[in-house]
CSV table of C-alpha atoms in Angstrom, one decimal:
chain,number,residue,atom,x,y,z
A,1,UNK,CA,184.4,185.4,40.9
A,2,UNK,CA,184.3,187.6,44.1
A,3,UNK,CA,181.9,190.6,44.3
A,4,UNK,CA,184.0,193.6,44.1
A,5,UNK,CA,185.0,195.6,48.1
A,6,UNK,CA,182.3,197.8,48.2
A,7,UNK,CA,179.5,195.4,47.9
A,8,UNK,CA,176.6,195.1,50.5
A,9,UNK,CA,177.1,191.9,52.4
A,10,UNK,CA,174.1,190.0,52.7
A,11,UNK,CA,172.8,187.3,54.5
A,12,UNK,CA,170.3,184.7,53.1
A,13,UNK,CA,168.9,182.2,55.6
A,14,UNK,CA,167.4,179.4,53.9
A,15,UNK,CA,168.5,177.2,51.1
A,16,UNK,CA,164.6,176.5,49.5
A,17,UNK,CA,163.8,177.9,46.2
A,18,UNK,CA,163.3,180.9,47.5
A,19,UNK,CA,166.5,181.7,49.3
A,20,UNK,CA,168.4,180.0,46.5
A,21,UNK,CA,166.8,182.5,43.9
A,22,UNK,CA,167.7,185.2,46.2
A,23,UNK,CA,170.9,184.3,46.8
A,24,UNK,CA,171.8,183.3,42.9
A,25,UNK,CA,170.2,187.0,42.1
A,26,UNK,CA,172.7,189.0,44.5
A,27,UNK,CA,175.8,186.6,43.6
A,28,UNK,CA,178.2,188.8,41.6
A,29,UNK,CA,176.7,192.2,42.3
A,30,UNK,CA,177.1,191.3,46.7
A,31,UNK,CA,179.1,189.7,49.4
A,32,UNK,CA,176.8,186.7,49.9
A,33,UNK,CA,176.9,184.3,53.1
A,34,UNK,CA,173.8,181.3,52.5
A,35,UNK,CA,172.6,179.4,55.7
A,36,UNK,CA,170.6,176.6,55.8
A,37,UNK,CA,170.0,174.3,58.8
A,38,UNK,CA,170.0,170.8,56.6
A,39,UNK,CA,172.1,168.6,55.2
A,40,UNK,CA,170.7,169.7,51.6
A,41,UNK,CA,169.2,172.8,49.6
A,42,UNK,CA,166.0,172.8,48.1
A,43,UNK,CA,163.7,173.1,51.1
A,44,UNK,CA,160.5,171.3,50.4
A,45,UNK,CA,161.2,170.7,46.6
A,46,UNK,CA,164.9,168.5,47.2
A,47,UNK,CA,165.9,164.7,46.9
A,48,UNK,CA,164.8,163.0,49.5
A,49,UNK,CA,168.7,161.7,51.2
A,50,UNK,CA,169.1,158.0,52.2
A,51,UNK,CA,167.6,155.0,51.0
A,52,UNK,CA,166.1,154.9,47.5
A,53,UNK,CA,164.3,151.4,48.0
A,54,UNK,CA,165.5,150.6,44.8
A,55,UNK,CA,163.8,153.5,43.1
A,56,UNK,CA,165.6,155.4,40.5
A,57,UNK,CA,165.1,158.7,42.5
A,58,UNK,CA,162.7,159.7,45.3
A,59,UNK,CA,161.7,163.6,46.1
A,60,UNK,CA,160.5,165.1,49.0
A,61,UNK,CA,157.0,165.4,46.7
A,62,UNK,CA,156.3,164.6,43.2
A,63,UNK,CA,156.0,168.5,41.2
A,64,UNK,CA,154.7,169.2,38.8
A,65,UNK,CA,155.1,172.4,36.4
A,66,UNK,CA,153.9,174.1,33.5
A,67,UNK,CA,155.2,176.1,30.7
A,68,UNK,CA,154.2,179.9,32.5
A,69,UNK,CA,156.8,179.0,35.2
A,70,UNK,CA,159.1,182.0,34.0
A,71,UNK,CA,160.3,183.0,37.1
A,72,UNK,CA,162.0,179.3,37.5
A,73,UNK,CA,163.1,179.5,33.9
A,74,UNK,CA,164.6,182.5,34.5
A,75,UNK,CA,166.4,180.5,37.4
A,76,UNK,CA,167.3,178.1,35.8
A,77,UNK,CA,169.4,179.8,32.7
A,78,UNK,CA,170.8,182.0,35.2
A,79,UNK,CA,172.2,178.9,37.1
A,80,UNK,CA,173.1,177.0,33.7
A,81,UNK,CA,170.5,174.5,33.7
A,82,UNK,CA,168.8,173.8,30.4
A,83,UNK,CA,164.7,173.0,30.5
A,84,UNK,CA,165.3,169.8,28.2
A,85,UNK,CA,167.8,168.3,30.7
A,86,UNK,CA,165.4,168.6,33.3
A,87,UNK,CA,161.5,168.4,32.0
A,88,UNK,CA,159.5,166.6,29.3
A,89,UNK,CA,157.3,169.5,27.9
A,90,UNK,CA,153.8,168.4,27.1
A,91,UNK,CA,151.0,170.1,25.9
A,92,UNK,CA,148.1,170.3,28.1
A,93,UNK,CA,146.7,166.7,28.1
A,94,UNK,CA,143.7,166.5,30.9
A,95,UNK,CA,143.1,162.6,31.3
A,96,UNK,CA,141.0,161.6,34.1
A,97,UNK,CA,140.8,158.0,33.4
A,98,UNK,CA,137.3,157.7,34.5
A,99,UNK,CA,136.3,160.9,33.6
A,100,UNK,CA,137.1,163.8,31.1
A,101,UNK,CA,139.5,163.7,29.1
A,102,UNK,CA,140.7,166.2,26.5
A,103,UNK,CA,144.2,167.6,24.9
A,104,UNK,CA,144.9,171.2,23.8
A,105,UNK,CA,144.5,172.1,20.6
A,106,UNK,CA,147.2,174.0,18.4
A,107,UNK,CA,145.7,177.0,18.0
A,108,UNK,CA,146.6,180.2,20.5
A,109,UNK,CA,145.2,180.9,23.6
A,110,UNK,CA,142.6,180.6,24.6
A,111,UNK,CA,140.8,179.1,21.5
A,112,UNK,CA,143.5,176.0,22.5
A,113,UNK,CA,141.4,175.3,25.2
A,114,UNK,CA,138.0,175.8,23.8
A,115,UNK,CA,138.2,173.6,21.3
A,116,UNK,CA,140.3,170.8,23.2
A,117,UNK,CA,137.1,170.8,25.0
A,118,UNK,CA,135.0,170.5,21.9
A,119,UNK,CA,136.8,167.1,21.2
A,120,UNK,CA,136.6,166.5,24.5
A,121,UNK,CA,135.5,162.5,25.4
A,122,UNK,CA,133.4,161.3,28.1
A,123,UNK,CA,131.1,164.6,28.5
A,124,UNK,CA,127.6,165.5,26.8
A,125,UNK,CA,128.1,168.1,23.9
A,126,UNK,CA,125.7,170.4,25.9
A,127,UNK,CA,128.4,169.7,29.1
A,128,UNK,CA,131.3,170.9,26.8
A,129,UNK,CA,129.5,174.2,26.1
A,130,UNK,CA,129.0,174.7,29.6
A,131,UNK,CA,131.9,174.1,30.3
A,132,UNK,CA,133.6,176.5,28.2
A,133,UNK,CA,130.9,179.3,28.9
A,134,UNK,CA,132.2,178.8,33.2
A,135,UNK,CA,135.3,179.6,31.9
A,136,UNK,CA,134.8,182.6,29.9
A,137,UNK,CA,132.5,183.9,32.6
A,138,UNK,CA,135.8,183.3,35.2
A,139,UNK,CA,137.2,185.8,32.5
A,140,UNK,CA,134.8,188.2,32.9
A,141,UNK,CA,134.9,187.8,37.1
A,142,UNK,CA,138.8,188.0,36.7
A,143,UNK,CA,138.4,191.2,34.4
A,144,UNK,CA,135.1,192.7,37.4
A,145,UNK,CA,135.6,194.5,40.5
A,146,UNK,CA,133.9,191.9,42.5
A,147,UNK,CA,135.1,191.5,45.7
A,148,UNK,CA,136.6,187.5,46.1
A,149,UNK,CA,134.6,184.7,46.9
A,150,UNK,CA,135.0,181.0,47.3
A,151,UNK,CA,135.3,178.9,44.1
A,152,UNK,CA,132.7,176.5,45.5
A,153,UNK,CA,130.4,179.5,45.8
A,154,UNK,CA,131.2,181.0,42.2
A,155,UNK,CA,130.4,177.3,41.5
A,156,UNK,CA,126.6,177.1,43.4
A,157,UNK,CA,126.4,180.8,41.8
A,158,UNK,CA,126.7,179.6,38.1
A,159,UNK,CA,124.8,175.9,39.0
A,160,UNK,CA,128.3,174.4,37.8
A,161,UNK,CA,126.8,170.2,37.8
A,162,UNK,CA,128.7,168.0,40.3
A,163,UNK,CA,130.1,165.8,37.3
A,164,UNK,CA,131.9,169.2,36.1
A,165,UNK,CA,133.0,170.0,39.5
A,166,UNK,CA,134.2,166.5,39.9
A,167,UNK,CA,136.0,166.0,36.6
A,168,UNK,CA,137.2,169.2,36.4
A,169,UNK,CA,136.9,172.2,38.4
A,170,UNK,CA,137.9,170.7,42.0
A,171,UNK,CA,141.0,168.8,40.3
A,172,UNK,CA,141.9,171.9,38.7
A,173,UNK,CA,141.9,173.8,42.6
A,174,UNK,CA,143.2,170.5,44.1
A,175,UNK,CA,146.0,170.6,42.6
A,176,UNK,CA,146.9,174.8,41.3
A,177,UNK,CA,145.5,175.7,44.6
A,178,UNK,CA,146.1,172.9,47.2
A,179,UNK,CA,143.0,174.6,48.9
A,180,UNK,CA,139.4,173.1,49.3
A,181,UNK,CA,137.0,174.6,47.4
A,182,UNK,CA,134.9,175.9,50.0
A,183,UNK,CA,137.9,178.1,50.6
A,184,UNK,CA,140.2,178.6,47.9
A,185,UNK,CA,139.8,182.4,46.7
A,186,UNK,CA,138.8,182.3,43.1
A,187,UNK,CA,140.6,185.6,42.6
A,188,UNK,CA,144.2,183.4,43.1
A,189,UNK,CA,142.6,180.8,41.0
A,190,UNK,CA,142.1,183.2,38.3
A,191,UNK,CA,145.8,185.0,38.6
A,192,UNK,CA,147.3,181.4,37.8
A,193,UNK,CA,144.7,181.0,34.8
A,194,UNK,CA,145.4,184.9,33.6
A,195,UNK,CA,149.3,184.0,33.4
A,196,UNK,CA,148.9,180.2,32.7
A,197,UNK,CA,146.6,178.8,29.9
A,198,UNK,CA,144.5,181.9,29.2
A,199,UNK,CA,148.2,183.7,28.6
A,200,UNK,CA,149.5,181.6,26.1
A,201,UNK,CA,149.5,178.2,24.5
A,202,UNK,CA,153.0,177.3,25.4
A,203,UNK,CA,152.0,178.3,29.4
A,204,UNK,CA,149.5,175.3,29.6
A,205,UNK,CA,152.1,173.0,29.0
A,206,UNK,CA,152.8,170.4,31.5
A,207,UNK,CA,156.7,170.2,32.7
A,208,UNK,CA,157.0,166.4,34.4
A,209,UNK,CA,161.1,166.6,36.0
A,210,UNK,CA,162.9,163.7,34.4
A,211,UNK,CA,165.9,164.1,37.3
A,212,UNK,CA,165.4,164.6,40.9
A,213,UNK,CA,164.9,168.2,41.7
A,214,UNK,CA,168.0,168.3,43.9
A,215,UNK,CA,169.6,167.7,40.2
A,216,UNK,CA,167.7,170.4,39.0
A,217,UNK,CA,167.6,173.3,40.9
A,218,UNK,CA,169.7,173.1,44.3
A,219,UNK,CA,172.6,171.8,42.5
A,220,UNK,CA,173.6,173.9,40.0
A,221,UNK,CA,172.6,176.5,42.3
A,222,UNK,CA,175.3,175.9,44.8
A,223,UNK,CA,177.4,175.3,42.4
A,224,UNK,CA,176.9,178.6,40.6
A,225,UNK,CA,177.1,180.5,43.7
A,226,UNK,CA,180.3,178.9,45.0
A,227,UNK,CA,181.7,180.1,41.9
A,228,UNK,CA,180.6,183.9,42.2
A,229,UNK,CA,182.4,183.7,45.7
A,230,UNK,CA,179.5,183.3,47.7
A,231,UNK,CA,179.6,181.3,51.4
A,232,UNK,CA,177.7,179.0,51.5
A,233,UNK,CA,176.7,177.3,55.0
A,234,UNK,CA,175.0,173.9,55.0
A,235,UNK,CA,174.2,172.4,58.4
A,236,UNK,CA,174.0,175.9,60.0
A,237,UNK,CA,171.1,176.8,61.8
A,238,UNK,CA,170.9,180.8,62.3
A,239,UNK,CA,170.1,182.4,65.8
A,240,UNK,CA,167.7,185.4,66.4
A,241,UNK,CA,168.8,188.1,64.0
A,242,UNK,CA,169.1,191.3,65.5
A,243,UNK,CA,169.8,195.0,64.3
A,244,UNK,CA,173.3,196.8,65.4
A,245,UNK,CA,173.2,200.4,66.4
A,246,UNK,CA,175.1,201.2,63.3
A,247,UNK,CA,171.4,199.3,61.2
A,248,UNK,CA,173.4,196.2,60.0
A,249,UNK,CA,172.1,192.9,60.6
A,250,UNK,CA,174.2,190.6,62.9
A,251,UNK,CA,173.6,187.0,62.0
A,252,UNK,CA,175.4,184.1,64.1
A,253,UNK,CA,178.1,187.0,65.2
A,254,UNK,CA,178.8,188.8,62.1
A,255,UNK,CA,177.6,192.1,60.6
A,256,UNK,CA,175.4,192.4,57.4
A,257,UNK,CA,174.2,194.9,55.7
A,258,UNK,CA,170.8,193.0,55.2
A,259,UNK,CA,169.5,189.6,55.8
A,260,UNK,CA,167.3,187.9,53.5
A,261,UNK,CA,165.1,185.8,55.4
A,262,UNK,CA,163.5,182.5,53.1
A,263,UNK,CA,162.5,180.4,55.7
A,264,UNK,CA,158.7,178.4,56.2
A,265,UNK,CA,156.4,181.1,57.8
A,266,UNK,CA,156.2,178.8,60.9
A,267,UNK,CA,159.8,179.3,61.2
A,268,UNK,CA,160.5,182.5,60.6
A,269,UNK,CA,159.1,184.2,63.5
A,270,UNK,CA,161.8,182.9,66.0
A,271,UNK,CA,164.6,184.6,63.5
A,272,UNK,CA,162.7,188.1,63.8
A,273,UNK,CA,164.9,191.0,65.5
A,274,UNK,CA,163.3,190.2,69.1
A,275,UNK,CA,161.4,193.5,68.9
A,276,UNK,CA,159.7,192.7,66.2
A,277,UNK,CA,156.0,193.8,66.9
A,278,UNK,CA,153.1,191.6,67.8
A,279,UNK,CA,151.1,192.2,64.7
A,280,UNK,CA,153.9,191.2,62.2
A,281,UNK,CA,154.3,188.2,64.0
A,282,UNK,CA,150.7,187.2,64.4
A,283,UNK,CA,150.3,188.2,60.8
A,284,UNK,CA,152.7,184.8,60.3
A,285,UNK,CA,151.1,182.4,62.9
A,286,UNK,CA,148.0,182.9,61.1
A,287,UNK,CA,149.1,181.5,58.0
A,288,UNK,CA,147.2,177.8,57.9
A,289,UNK,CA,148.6,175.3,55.8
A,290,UNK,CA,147.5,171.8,53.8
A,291,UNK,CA,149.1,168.5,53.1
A,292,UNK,CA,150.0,167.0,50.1
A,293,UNK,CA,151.2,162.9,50.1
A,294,UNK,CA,153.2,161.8,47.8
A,295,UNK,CA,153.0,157.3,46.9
A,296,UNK,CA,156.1,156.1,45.0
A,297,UNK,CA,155.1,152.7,44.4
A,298,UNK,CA,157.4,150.1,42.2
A,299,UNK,CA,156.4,147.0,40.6
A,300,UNK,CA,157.9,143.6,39.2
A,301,UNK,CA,155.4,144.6,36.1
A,302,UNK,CA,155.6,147.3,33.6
A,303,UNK,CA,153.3,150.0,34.9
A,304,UNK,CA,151.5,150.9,31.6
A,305,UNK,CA,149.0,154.5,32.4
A,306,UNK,CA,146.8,155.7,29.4
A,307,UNK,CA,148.9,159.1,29.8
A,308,UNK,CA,152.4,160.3,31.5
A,309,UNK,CA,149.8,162.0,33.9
A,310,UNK,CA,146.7,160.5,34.1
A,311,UNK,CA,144.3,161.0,36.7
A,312,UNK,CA,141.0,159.8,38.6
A,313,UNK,CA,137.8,161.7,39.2
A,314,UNK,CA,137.2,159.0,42.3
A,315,UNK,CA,139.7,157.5,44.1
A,316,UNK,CA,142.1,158.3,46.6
A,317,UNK,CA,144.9,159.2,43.9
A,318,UNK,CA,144.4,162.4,42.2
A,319,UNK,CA,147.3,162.1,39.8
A,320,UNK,CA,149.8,159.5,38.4
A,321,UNK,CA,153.0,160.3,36.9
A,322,UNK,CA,154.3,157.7,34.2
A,323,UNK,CA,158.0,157.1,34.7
A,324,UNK,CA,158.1,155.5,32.1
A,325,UNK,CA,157.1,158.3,30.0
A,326,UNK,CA,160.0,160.3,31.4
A,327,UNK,CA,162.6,158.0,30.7
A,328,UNK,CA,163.1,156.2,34.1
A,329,UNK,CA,162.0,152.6,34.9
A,330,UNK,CA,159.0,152.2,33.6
A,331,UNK,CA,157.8,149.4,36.4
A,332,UNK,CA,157.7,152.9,38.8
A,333,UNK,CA,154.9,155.3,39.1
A,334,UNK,CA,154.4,158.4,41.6
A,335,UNK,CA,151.1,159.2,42.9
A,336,UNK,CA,150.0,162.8,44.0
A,337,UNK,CA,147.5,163.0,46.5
A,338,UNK,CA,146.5,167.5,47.3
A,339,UNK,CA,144.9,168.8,50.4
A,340,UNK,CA,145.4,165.0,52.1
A,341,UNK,CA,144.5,166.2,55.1
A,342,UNK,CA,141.0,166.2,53.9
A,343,UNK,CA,141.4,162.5,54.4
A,344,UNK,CA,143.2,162.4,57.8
A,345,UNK,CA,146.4,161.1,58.8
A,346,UNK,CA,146.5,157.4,57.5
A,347,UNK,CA,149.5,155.7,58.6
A,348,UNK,CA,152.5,155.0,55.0
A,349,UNK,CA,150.7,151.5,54.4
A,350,UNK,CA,147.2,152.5,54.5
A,351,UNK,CA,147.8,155.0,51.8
A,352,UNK,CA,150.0,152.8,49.5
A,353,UNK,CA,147.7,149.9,50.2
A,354,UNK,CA,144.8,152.8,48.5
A,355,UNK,CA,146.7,153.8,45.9
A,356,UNK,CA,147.8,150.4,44.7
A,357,UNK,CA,143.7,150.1,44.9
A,358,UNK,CA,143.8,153.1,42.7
A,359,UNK,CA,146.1,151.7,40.5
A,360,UNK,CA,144.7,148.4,40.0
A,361,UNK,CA,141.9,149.7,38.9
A,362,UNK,CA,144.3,151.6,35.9
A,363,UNK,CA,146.5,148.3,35.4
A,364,UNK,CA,144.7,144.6,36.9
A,365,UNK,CA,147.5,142.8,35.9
A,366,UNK,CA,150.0,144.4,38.4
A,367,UNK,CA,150.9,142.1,41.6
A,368,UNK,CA,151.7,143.7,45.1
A,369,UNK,CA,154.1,146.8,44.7
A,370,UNK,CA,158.0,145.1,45.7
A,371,UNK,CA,158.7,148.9,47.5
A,372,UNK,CA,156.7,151.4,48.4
A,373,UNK,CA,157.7,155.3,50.1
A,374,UNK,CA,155.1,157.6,51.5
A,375,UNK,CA,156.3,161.3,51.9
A,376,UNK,CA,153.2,163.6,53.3
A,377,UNK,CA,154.1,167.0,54.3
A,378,UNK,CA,151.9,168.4,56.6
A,379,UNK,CA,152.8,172.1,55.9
A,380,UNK,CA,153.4,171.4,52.0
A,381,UNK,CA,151.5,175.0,51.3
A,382,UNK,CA,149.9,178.4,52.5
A,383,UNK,CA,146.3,178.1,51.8
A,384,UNK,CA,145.4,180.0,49.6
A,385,UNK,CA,141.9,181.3,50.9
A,386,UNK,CA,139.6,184.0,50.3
A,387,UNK,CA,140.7,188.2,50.0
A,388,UNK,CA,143.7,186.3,52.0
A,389,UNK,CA,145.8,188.8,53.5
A,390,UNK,CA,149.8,188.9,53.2
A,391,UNK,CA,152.1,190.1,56.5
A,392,UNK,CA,152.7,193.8,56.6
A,393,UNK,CA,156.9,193.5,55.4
A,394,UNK,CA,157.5,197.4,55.9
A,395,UNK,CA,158.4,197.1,59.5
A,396,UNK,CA,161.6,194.9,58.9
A,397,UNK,CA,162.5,196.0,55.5
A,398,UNK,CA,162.9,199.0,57.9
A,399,UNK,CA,165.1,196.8,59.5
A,400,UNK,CA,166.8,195.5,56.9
A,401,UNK,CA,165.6,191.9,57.4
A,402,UNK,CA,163.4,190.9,53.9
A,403,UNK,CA,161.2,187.6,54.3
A,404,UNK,CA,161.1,185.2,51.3
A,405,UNK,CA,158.8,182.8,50.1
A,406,UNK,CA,155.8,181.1,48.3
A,407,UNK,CA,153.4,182.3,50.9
A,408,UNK,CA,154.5,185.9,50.1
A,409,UNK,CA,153.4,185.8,46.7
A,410,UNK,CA,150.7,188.8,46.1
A,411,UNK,CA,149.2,186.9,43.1
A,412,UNK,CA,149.7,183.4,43.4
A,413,UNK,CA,149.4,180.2,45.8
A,414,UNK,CA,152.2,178.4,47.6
A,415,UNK,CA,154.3,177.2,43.9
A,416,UNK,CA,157.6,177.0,43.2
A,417,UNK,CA,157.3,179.6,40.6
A,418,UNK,CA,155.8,181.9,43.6
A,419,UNK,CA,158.8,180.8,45.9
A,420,UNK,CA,161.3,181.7,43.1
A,421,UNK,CA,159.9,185.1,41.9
A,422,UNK,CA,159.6,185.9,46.0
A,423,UNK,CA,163.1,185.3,46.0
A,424,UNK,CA,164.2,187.2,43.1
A,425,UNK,CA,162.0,190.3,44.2
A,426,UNK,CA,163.2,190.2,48.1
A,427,UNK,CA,166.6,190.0,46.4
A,428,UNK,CA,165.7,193.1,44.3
A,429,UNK,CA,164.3,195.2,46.8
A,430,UNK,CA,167.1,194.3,49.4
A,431,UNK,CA,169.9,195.4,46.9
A,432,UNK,CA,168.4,198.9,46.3
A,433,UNK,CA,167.4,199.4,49.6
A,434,UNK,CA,171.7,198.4,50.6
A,435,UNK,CA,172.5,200.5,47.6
A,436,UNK,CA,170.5,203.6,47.7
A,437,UNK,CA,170.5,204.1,51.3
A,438,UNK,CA,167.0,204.6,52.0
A,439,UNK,CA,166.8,203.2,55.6
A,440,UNK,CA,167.9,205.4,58.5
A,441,UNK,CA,168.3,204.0,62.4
């Protein structure tokens, strides 16, 4: 289906979640051309290509997602994708293995919560109280005009114990956040809590992805855009955009009427118009970042975990994911390891040599691990610090050039839900703006 003559053509540079949304929300209603410089879509969230080691799948890192995801829902039925093809929904199940351990209850938010925590095991009665007063005092700080602080501060503020911090608050920030404490904002911590668990029952749920997310998302989301009549351009790497004197964007020789531009921040820079100005581009080689590592081990034995994602309060595996559980081979198992850079840069076997410790420790009877793959990515996320600041956009919107991506999000840390509803808005914004004529050069 081809957009109709009078269409804005627009150029989307990147083929992550962001620049797919973007791209799937113009398709129809513009002339789209997509470039991506790799092989594959999906950015940071794809199937890795080439050798599987005998796993049934491997990503580029193990996500996972819960039920307040709209923005990737909304994705997803727009690209044809249905949620019980690609997750197993869960409700909220919190098992650290050697620590807390408590499942939602079915009541509405947030009395779900509350009293999953009464029934809570492994914590004092007097600990589950606390516990849910913290929270309900987060409420109120949401709710205040307080300027932003630190979690870990909040946390030395309300005298939060370290056996509550270490079975539950710095997991929950690990892994929301990918941020350490002593400087994750705890207004960013609260946005995701507003729209996740203290939003709704169904939006604590846990979504593990039963298919690769290749399968999922970037898939069905070429495919729906070759059928809308958009270009699509793997393996092409845009030059330098740069603004004609009529305003239109040329991108690798041809003219656009905008460019949507979903690319890493650390990459986007060198595709700004040339004149961009110093203090848009220092606004994006500011941005700092944190690793999360991903372990895929795979066993002769049965890996048998307590709970599809079970977790430890010590060790150097936060989380486990049980295949199993999701209908693969049960004798595989994923491990998610947030901010790993707080442990250093460990050559692939030192960390599957630690998290087949971890692991041990979960299932003794396992022997050595027959394949193991290690995927860390250095720049997996924005930090998401303190009264964080985003990049001043009005300069090249002026331009007709509209950055993309998780790192954009007002609201929320680097997700895939914030690199989708960055795409979608961009996508918004960039239509009207092409429609309604409100730039002038």
């Amino acid at each position: 289906m081809k957009p109709a003559a009078h269409c804005p053509k627009i150029a989307v540079i990147g083929a992550g979640w962001a620049g797919l949304s973007a791209a799937a929300r113009l398709a129809g209603r513009a002339d789209v051309s997509l470039f991506e410089a790799g092989k594959q879509a999906g950015g940071r969230a794809r199937m890795l290509a080439g050798s599987q080691a005998g796993f049934s799948f491997l990503d580029n890192g193990q996500h996972i997602m819960i039920g307040a995801y709209h923005g990737v829902f909304a994705l997803m039925k727009l690209i044809g994708m249905r949620e019980q093809d690609a997750f197993l929904r869960l409700p909220l199940q919190w098992h650290l293995a050697d620590g807390l351990q408590f499942q939602a209850a079915s009541l509405p938010a947030p009395l779900h919560i509350a009293f999953g925590l009464l029934k809570a095991r492994n914590l004092r009665f007097g600990e589950k109280i606390r516990l849910i007063n913290d929270m309900h005092a987060l409420q109120q700080y949401h709710a205040s005009p307080l300027p932003d602080i630190s979690t870990a501060e909040w946390l030395r503020e309300r005298n939060v114990s370290r056996k509550l911090t270490g079975n539950f608050w710095q997991p929950l920030v690990w892994g929301a956040l990918n941020t350490p404490l002593e400087h994750a904002g705890l207004r960013t911590l609260c946005n995701v809590l507003q729209d996740g668990v203290w939003a709704g029952k169904a939006g604590s749920d846990y979504l593990l992805p039963k298919q690769d997310l290749g399968g999922i998302i970037a898939e069905p989301a070429l495919k729906f855009l070759n059928a809308h009549g958009a270009n699509v351009h793997l393996e092409t790497r845009a030059a330098r955009l740069a603004n004609l004197p009529d305003g239109r964007v040329a991108v690798n020789g041809q003219a656009f009427d905008a460019a949507v531009l979903a690319v890493a921040p650390y990459h986007a820079a060198a595709l700004m118009p040339s004149e961009t100005p110093d203090v848009v581009l220092s606004a994006f080689d500011a941005i700092r970042y944190h690793a999360i590592t991903t372990v895929y081990l795979r066993y002769a034995e049965t890996v048998h975990l307590p709970a599809p994602l079970t977790g430890l309060a010590e060790g150097t595996a936060q989380w486990f994911i049980h295949r199993g559980a999701l209908g693969l081979p049960a004798n595989e198992t994923a491990a998610v390891i947030s901010v790993s850079d707080l442990i250093g840069r460990l050559k692939p076997e030192e960390w599957a040599a630690r998290v087949h410790a971890d692991l041990k420790t979960l299932c003794p009877y396992l022997g050595e691990p027959l394949a193991a793959r290690v995927i860390t990515e250095q720049r997996a996320t924005a930090a998401a610090t303190v009264a964080r600041t985003l990049p001043d956009l009005s300069w090249l919107h002026r331009r007709r050039v509209y950055p993309a991506g998780d790192y954009l999000h007002p609201r929320y840390p680097s997700t895939l839900e914030a690199a989708v509803q960055s795409g979608l808005s961009a996508a918004d914004v960039c239509y009207t703006d092409c429609c309604g004529g409100k730039h002038a050069f």
